[in-house]
PDB file of C-alpha atoms in Angstrom:
ATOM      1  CA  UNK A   1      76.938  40.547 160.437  1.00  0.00           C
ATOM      2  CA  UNK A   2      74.774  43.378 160.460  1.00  0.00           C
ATOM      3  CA  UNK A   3      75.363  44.138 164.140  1.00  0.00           C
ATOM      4  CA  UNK A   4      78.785  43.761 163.498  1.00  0.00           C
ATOM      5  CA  UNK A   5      78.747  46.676 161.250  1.00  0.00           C
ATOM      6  CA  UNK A   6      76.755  49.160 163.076  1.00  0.00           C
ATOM      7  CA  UNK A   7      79.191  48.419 165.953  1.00  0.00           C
ATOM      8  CA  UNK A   8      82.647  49.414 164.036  1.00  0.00           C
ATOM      9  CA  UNK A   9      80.337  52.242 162.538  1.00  0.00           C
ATOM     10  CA  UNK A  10      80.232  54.104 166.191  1.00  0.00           C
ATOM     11  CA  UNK A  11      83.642  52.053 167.543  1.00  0.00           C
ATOM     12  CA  UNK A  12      86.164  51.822 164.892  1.00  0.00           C
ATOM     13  CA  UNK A  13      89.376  53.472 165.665  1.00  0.00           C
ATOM     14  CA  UNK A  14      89.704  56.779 163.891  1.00  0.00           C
ATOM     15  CA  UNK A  15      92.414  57.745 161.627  1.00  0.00           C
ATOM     16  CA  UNK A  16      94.712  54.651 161.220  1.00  0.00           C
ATOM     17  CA  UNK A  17      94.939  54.265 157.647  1.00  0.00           C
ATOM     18  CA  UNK A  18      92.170  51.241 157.651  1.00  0.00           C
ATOM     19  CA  UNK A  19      89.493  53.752 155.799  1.00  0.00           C
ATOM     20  CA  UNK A  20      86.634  53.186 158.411  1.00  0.00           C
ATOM     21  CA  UNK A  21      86.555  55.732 161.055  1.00  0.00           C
ATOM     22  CA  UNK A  22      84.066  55.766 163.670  1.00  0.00           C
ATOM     23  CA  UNK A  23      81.678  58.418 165.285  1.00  0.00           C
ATOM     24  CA  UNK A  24      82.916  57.231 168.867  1.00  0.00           C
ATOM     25  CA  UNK A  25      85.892  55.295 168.029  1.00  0.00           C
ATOM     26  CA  UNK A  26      88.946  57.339 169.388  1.00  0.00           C
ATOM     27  CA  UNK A  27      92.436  57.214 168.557  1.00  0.00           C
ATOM     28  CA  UNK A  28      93.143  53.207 169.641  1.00  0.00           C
ATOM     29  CA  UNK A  29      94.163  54.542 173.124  1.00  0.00           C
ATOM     30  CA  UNK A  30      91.468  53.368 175.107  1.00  0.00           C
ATOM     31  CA  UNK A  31      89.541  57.195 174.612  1.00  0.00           C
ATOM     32  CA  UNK A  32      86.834  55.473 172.247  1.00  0.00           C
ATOM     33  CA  UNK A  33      83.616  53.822 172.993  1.00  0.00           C
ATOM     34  CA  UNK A  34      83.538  50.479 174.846  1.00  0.00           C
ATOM     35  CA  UNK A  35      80.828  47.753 172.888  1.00  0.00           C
ATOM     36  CA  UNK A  36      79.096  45.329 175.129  1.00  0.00           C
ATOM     37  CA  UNK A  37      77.414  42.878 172.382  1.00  0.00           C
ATOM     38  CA  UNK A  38      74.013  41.351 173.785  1.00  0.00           C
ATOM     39  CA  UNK A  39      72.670  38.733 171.573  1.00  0.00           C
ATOM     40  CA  UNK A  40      68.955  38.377 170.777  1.00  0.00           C
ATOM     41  CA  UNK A  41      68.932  36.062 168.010  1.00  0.00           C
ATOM     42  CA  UNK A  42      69.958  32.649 166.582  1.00  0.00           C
ATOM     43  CA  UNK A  43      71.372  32.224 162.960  1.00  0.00           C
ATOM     44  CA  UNK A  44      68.566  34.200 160.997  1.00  0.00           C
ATOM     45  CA  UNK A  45      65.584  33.736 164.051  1.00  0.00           C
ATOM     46  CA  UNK A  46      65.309  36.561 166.728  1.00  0.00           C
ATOM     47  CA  UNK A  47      65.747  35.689 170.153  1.00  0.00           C
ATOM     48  CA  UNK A  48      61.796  35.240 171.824  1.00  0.00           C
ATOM     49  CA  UNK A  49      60.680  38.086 173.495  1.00  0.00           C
ATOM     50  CA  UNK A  50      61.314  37.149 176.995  1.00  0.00           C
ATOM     51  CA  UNK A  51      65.121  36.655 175.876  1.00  0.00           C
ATOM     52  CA  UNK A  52      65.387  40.257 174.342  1.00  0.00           C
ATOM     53  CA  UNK A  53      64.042  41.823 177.657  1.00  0.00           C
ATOM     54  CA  UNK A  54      66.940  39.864 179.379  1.00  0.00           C
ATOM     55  CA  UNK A  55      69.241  41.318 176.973  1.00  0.00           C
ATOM     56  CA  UNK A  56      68.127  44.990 177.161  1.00  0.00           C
ATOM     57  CA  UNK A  57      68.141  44.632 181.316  1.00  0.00           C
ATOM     58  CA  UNK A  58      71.802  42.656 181.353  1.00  0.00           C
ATOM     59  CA  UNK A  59      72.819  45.774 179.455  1.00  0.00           C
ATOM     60  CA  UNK A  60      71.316  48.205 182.286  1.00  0.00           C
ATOM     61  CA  UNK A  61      72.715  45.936 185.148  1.00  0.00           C
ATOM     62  CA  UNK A  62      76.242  46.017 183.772  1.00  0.00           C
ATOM     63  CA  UNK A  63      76.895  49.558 182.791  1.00  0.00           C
ATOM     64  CA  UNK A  64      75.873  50.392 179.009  1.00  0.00           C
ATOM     65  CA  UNK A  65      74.304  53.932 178.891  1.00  0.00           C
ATOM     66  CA  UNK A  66      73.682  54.117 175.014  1.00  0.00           C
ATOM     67  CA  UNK A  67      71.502  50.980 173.269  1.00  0.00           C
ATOM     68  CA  UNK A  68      71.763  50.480 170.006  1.00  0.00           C
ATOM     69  CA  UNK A  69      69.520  48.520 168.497  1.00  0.00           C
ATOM     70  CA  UNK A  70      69.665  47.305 164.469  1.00  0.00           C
ATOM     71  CA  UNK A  71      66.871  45.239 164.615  1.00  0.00           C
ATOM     72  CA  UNK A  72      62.891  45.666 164.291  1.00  0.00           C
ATOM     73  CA  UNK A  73      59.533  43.783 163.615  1.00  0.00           C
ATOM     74  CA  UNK A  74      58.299  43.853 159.781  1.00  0.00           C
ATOM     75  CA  UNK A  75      56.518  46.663 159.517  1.00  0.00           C
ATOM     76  CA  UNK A  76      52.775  46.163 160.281  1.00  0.00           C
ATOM     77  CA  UNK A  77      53.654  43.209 162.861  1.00  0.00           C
ATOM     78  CA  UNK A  78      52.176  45.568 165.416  1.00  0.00           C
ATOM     79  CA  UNK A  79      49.927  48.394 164.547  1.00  0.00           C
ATOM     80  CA  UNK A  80      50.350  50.850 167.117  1.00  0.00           C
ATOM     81  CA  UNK A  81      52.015  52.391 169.882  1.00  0.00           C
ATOM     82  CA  UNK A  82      49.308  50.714 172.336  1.00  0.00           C
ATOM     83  CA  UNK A  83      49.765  47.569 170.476  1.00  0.00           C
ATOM     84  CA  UNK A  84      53.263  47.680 171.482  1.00  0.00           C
ATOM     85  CA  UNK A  85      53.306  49.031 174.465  1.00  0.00           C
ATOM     86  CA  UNK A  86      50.919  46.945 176.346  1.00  0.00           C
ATOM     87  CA  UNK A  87      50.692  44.293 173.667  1.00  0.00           C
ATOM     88  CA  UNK A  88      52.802  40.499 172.958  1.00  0.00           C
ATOM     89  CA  UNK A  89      56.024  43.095 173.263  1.00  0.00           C
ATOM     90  CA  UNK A  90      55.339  44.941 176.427  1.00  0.00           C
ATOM     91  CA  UNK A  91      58.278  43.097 178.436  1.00  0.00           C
ATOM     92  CA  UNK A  92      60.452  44.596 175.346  1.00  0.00           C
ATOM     93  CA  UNK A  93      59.126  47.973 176.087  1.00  0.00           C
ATOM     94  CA  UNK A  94      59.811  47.865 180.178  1.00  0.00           C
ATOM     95  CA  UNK A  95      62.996  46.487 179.589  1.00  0.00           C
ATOM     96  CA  UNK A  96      63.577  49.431 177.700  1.00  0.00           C
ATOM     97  CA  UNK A  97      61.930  51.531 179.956  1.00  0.00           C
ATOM     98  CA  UNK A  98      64.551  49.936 183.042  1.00  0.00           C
ATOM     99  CA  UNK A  99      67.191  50.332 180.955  1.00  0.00           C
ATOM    100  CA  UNK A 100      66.629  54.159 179.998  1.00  0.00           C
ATOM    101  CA  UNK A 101      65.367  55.304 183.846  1.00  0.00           C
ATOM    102  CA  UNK A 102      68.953  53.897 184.884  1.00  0.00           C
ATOM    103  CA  UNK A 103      72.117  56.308 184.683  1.00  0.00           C
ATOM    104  CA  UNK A 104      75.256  54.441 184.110  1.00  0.00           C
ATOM    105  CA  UNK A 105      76.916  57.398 182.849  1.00  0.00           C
ATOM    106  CA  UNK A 106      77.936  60.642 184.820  1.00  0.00           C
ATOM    107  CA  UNK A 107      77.588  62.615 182.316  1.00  0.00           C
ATOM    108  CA  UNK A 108      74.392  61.913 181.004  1.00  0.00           C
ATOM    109  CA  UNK A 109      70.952  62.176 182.919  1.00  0.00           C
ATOM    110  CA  UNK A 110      69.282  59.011 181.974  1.00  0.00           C
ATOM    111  CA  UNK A 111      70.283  56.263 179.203  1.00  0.00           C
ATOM    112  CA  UNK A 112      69.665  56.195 175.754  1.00  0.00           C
ATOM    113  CA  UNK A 113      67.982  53.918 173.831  1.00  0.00           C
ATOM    114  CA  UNK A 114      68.387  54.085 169.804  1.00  0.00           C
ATOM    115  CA  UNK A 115      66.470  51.590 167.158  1.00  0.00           C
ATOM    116  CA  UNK A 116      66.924  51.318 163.733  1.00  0.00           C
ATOM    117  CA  UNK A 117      63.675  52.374 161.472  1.00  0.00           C
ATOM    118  CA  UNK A 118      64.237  49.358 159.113  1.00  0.00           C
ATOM    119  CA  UNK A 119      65.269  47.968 155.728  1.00  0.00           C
ATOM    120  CA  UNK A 120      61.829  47.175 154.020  1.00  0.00           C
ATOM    121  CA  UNK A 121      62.217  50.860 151.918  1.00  0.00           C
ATOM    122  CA  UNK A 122      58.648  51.709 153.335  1.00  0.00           C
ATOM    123  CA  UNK A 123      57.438  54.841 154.041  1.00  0.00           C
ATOM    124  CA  UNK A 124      56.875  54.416 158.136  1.00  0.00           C
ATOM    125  CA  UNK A 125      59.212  52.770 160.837  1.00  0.00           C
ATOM    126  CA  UNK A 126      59.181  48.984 162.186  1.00  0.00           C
ATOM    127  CA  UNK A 127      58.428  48.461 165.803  1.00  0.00           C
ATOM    128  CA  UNK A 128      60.189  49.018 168.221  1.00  0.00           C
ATOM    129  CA  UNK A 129      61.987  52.303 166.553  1.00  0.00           C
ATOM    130  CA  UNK A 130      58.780  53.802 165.710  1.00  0.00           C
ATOM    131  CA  UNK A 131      57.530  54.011 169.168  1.00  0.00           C
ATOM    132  CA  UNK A 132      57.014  57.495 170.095  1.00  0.00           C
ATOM    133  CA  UNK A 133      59.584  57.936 172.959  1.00  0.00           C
ATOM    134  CA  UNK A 134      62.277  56.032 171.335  1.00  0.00           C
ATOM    135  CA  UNK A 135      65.335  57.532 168.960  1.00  0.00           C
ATOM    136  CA  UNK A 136      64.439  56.061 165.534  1.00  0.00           C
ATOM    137  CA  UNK A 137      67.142  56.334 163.072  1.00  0.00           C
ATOM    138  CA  UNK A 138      66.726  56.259 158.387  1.00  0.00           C
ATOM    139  CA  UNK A 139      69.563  56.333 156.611  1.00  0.00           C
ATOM    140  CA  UNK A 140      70.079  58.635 153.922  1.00  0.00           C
ATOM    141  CA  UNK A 141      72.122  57.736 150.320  1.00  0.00           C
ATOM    142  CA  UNK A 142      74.865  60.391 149.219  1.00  0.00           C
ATOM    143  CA  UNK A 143      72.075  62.615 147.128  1.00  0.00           C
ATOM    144  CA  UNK A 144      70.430  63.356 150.520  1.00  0.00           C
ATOM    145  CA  UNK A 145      67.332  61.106 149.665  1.00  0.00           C
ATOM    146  CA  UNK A 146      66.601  58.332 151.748  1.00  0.00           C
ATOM    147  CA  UNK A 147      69.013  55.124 150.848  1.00  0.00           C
ATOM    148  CA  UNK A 148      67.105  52.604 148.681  1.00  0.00           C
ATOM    149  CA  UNK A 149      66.437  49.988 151.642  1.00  0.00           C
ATOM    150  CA  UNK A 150      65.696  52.051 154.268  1.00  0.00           C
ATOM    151  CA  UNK A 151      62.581  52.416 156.024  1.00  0.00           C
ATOM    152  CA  UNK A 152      61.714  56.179 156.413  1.00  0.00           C
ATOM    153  CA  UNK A 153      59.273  58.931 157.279  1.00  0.00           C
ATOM    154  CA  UNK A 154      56.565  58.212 159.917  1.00  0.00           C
ATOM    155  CA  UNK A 155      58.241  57.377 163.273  1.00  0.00           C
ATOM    156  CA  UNK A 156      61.674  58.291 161.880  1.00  0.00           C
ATOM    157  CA  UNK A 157      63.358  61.355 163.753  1.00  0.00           C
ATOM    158  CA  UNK A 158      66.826  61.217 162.885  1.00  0.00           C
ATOM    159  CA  UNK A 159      69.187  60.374 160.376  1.00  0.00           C
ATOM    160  CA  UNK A 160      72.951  59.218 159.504  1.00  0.00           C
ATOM    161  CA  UNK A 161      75.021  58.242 156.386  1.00  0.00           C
ATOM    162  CA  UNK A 162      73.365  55.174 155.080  1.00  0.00           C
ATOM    163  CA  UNK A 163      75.051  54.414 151.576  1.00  0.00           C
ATOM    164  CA  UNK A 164      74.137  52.714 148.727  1.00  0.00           C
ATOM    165  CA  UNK A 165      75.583  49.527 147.158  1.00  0.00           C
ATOM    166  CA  UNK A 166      73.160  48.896 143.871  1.00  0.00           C
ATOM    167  CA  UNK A 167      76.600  48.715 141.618  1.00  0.00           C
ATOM    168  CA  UNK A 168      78.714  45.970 143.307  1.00  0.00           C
ATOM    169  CA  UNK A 169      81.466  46.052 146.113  1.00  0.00           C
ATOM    170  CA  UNK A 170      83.421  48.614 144.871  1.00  0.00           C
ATOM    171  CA  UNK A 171      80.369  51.311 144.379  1.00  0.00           C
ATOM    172  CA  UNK A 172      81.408  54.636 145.441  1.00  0.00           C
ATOM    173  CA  UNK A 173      78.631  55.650 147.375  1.00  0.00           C
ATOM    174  CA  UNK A 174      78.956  52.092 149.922  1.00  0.00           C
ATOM    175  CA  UNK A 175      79.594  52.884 153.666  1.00  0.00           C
ATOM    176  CA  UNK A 176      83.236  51.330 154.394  1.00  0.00           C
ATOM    177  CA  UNK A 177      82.948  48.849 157.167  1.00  0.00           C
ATOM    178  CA  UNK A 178      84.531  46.318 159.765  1.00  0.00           C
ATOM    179  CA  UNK A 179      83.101  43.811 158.309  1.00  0.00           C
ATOM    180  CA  UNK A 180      85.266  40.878 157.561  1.00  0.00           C
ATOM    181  CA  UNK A 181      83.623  39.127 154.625  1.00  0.00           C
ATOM    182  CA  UNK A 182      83.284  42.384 152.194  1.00  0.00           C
ATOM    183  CA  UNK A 183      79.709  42.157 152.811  1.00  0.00           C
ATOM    184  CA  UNK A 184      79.612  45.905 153.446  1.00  0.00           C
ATOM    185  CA  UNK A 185      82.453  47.232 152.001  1.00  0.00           C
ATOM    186  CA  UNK A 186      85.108  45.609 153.907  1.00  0.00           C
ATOM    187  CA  UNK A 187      87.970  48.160 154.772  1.00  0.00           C
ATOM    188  CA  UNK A 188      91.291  45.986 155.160  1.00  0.00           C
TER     189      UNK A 188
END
């Protein structure tokens, strides 16, 4: 579900009257983003960590050139960037290592790999975002401040629209989505 929204976030056609535009989506004439969908996990449990490293690499081998990953550890599962790096995740890390040294796009230099910081509401990143050479993204509510479930602050360097829901499925300040079960503010 969750992936499912972050995806029509960046793909969702723009401007066709659905309410739910996205930041790469185009106009529905094959000029938006392509998604390749990887999956790491079964029902509720994550996928182990050998199977996420064949995820990442699949995506390097077949062409993706921007990652984008909404999922983490708790925070505190691993206490450092050493503990990652070289730790029980370090065939996470040099899949994501292969996957940003390749260059499946001509007009980029490199890959990108982006993780979400994570929806405890505490005050530092989970692992993997808050590894120091990865993109590790908060959300913010509409007042600016960091949205109620978000993780924020240490190992967090950028941002994007991150809504709020607290008042029910037709609160103001929800993020429209693709979703298909009004889960996240279904746009039909």
């Amino acid at each position: 579900g969750h992936g499912t929204h972050v995806a029509g976030t960046i793909a969702a056609v723009n401007n066709n009257g659905k309410g739910v535009a996205g930041v790469a989506g185009g106009t529905g004439n094959n000029d938006g983003v392509r998604i390749m969908s990887c999956q790491i996990f079964d029902g509720d449990d994550y996928g182990t960590v050998p199977e996420i490293a064949k995820a990442i690499q699949y995506a390097a081998d077949n062409g993706a050139c921007v990652m984008n990953n909404s999922w983490g550890m708790p925070v505190g599962g691993l206490k450092d960037d050493d503990d990652y790096a070289y730790g029980s995740y370090s065939a996470v890390r040099k899949a994501v290592d292969y996957f940003t040294s390749a260059s499946n796009s001509s007009v980029m230099d490199g890959n990108i790999a982006i993780f979400a910081a994570g929806n405890e509401g505490l005050a530092s990143a989970a692992y993997p975002g808050a590894y120091n050479e990865y993109i590790c993204v908060t959300a913010f509510a509409p007042d600016g401040l960091p949205a109620y479930y978000t993780n924020y602050d240490r190992g967090c360097n950028r941002s994007a629209p991150g809504g709020e829901c607290n008042n029910g499925p037709n609160d103001p300040a929800q993020v429209l989505s693709t979703m298909p079960n009004g889960k996240y503010g279904y746009a039909q």
